[in-house]
Coordinates of C-alpha atoms in Angstrom, one line a residue:
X1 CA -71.9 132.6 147.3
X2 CA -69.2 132.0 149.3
X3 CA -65.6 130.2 148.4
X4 CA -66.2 127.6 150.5
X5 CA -69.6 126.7 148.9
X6 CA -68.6 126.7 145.2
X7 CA -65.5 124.4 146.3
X8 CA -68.0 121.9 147.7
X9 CA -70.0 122.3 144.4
X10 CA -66.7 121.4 142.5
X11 CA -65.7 118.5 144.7
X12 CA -69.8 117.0 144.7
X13 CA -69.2 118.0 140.9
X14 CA -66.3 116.0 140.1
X15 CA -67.4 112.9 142.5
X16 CA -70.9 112.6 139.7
X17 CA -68.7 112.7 137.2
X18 CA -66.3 110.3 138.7
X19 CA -69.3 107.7 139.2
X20 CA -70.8 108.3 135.9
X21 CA -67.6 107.4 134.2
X22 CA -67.0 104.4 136.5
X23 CA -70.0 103.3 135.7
X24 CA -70.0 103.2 132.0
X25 CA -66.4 102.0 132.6
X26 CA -67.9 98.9 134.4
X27 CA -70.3 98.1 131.5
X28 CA -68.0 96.0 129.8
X29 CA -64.1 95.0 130.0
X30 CA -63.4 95.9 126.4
X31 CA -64.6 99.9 127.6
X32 CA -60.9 101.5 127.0
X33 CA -62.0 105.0 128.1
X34 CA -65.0 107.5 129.4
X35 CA -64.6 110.8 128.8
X36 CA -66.9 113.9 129.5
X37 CA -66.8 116.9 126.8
X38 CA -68.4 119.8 126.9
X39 CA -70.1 121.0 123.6
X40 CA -66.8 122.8 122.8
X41 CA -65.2 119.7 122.6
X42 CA -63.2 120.0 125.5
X43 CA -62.9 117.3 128.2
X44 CA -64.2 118.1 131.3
X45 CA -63.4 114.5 133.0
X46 CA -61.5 111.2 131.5
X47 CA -61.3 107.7 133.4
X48 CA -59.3 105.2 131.3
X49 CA -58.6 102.1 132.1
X50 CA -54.6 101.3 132.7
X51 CA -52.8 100.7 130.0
X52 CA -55.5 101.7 127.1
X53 CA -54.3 105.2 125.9
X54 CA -54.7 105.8 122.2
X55 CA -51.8 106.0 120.2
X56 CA -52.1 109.8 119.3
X57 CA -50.5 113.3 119.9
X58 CA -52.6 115.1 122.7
X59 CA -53.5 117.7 119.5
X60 CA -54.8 114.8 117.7
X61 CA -57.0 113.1 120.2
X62 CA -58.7 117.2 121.2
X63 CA -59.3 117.5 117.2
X64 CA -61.3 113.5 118.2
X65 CA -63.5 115.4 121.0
X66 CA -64.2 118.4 118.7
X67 CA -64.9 115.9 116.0
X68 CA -67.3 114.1 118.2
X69 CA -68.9 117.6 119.5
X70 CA -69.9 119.0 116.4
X71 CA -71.2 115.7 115.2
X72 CA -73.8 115.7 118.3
X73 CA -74.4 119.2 117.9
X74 CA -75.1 119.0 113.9
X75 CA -77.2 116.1 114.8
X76 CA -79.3 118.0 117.3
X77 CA -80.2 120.6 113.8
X78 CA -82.6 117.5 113.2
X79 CA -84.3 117.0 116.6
X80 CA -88.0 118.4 115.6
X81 CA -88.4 116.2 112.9
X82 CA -86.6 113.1 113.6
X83 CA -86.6 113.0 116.9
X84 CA -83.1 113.5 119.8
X85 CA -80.1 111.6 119.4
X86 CA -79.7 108.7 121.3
X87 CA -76.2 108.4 120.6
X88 CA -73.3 108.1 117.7
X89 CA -71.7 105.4 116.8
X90 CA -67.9 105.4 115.0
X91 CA -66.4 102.0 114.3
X92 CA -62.7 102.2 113.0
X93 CA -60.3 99.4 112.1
X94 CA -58.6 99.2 115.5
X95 CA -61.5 100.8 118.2
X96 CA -65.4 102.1 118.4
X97 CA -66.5 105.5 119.4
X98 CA -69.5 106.1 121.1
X99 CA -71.2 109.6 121.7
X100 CA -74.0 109.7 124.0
X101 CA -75.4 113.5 124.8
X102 CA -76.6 114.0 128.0
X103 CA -78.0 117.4 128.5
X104 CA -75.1 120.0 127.9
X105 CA -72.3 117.3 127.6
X106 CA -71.3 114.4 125.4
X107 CA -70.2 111.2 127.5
X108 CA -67.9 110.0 124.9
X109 CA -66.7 105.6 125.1
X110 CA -63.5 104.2 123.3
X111 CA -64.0 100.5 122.9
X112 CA -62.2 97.9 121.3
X113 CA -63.1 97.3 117.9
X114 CA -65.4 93.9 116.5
X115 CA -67.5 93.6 119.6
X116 CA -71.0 93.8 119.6
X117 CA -71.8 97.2 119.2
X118 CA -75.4 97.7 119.6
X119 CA -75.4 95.4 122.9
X120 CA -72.9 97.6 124.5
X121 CA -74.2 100.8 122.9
X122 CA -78.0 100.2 124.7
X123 CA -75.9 98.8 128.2
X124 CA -74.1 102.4 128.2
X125 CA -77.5 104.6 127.1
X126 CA -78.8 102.9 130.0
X127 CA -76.2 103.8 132.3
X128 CA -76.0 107.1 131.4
X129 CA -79.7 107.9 131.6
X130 CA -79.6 107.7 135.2
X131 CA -77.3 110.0 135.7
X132 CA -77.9 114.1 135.8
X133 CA -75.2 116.1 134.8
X134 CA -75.1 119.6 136.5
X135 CA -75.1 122.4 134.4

């Protein structure tokens, strides 16, 4: 394969990701941030709306992705019996977490806390069901 080709995979890639996290972002004004981990917990792509970083130490918010990781990936221990995850939800004093696995990767949504959770929670599941990420 040559260098050429796997740079074009990258850039088409990155442009999925770029749309997928747009459109989650676009779900709903109080979205802060979409980010896409991997099932180390590491992010693979972030789109964050201007102005909407949480107030943590970059150490602290990676420990957040690994916390939402292993969470999905515990979950996924209970498939057979109880059926996939259709996602996790984490409501805190001052935001809501939302963890939605999409084959390999966790599309992970900050939200402001105290909206309606579920709503926004089925409005995201639906936009990230139409979207394939590659492995």
């Amino acid at each position: 394969m040559g260098l050429s080709l796997i740079n074009q995979m990258a850039q088409e890639y990155t442009l999925e990701l770029d749309s997928l996290c747009n459109t989650v972002l676009n779900v709903n004004e109080n979205i802060q941030a979409v980010s896409v981990i991997n099932k180390q917990g590491r992010a693979v792509h972030k789109i964050a709306r201007t102005g909407t970083g949480l107030p943590m130490q970059e150490q602290e918010n990676e420990m957040l992705l690994m916390q939402a990781a292993i969470t999905i990936s515990m979950g996924r221990d209970f498939d057979e019996p109880l059926g996939e995850i259709g996602y996790v939800h984490v409501e805190r004093k001052n935001l809501s977490l939302f963890s939605f696995p999409i084959g390999d990767y966790i599309v992970l949504v900050t939200s402001k806390a105290a909206i309606g959770s579920i709503s926004l929670a089925r409005k995201v599941a639906t936009a990230v069901r139409r979207y394939k990420i590659l492995p």
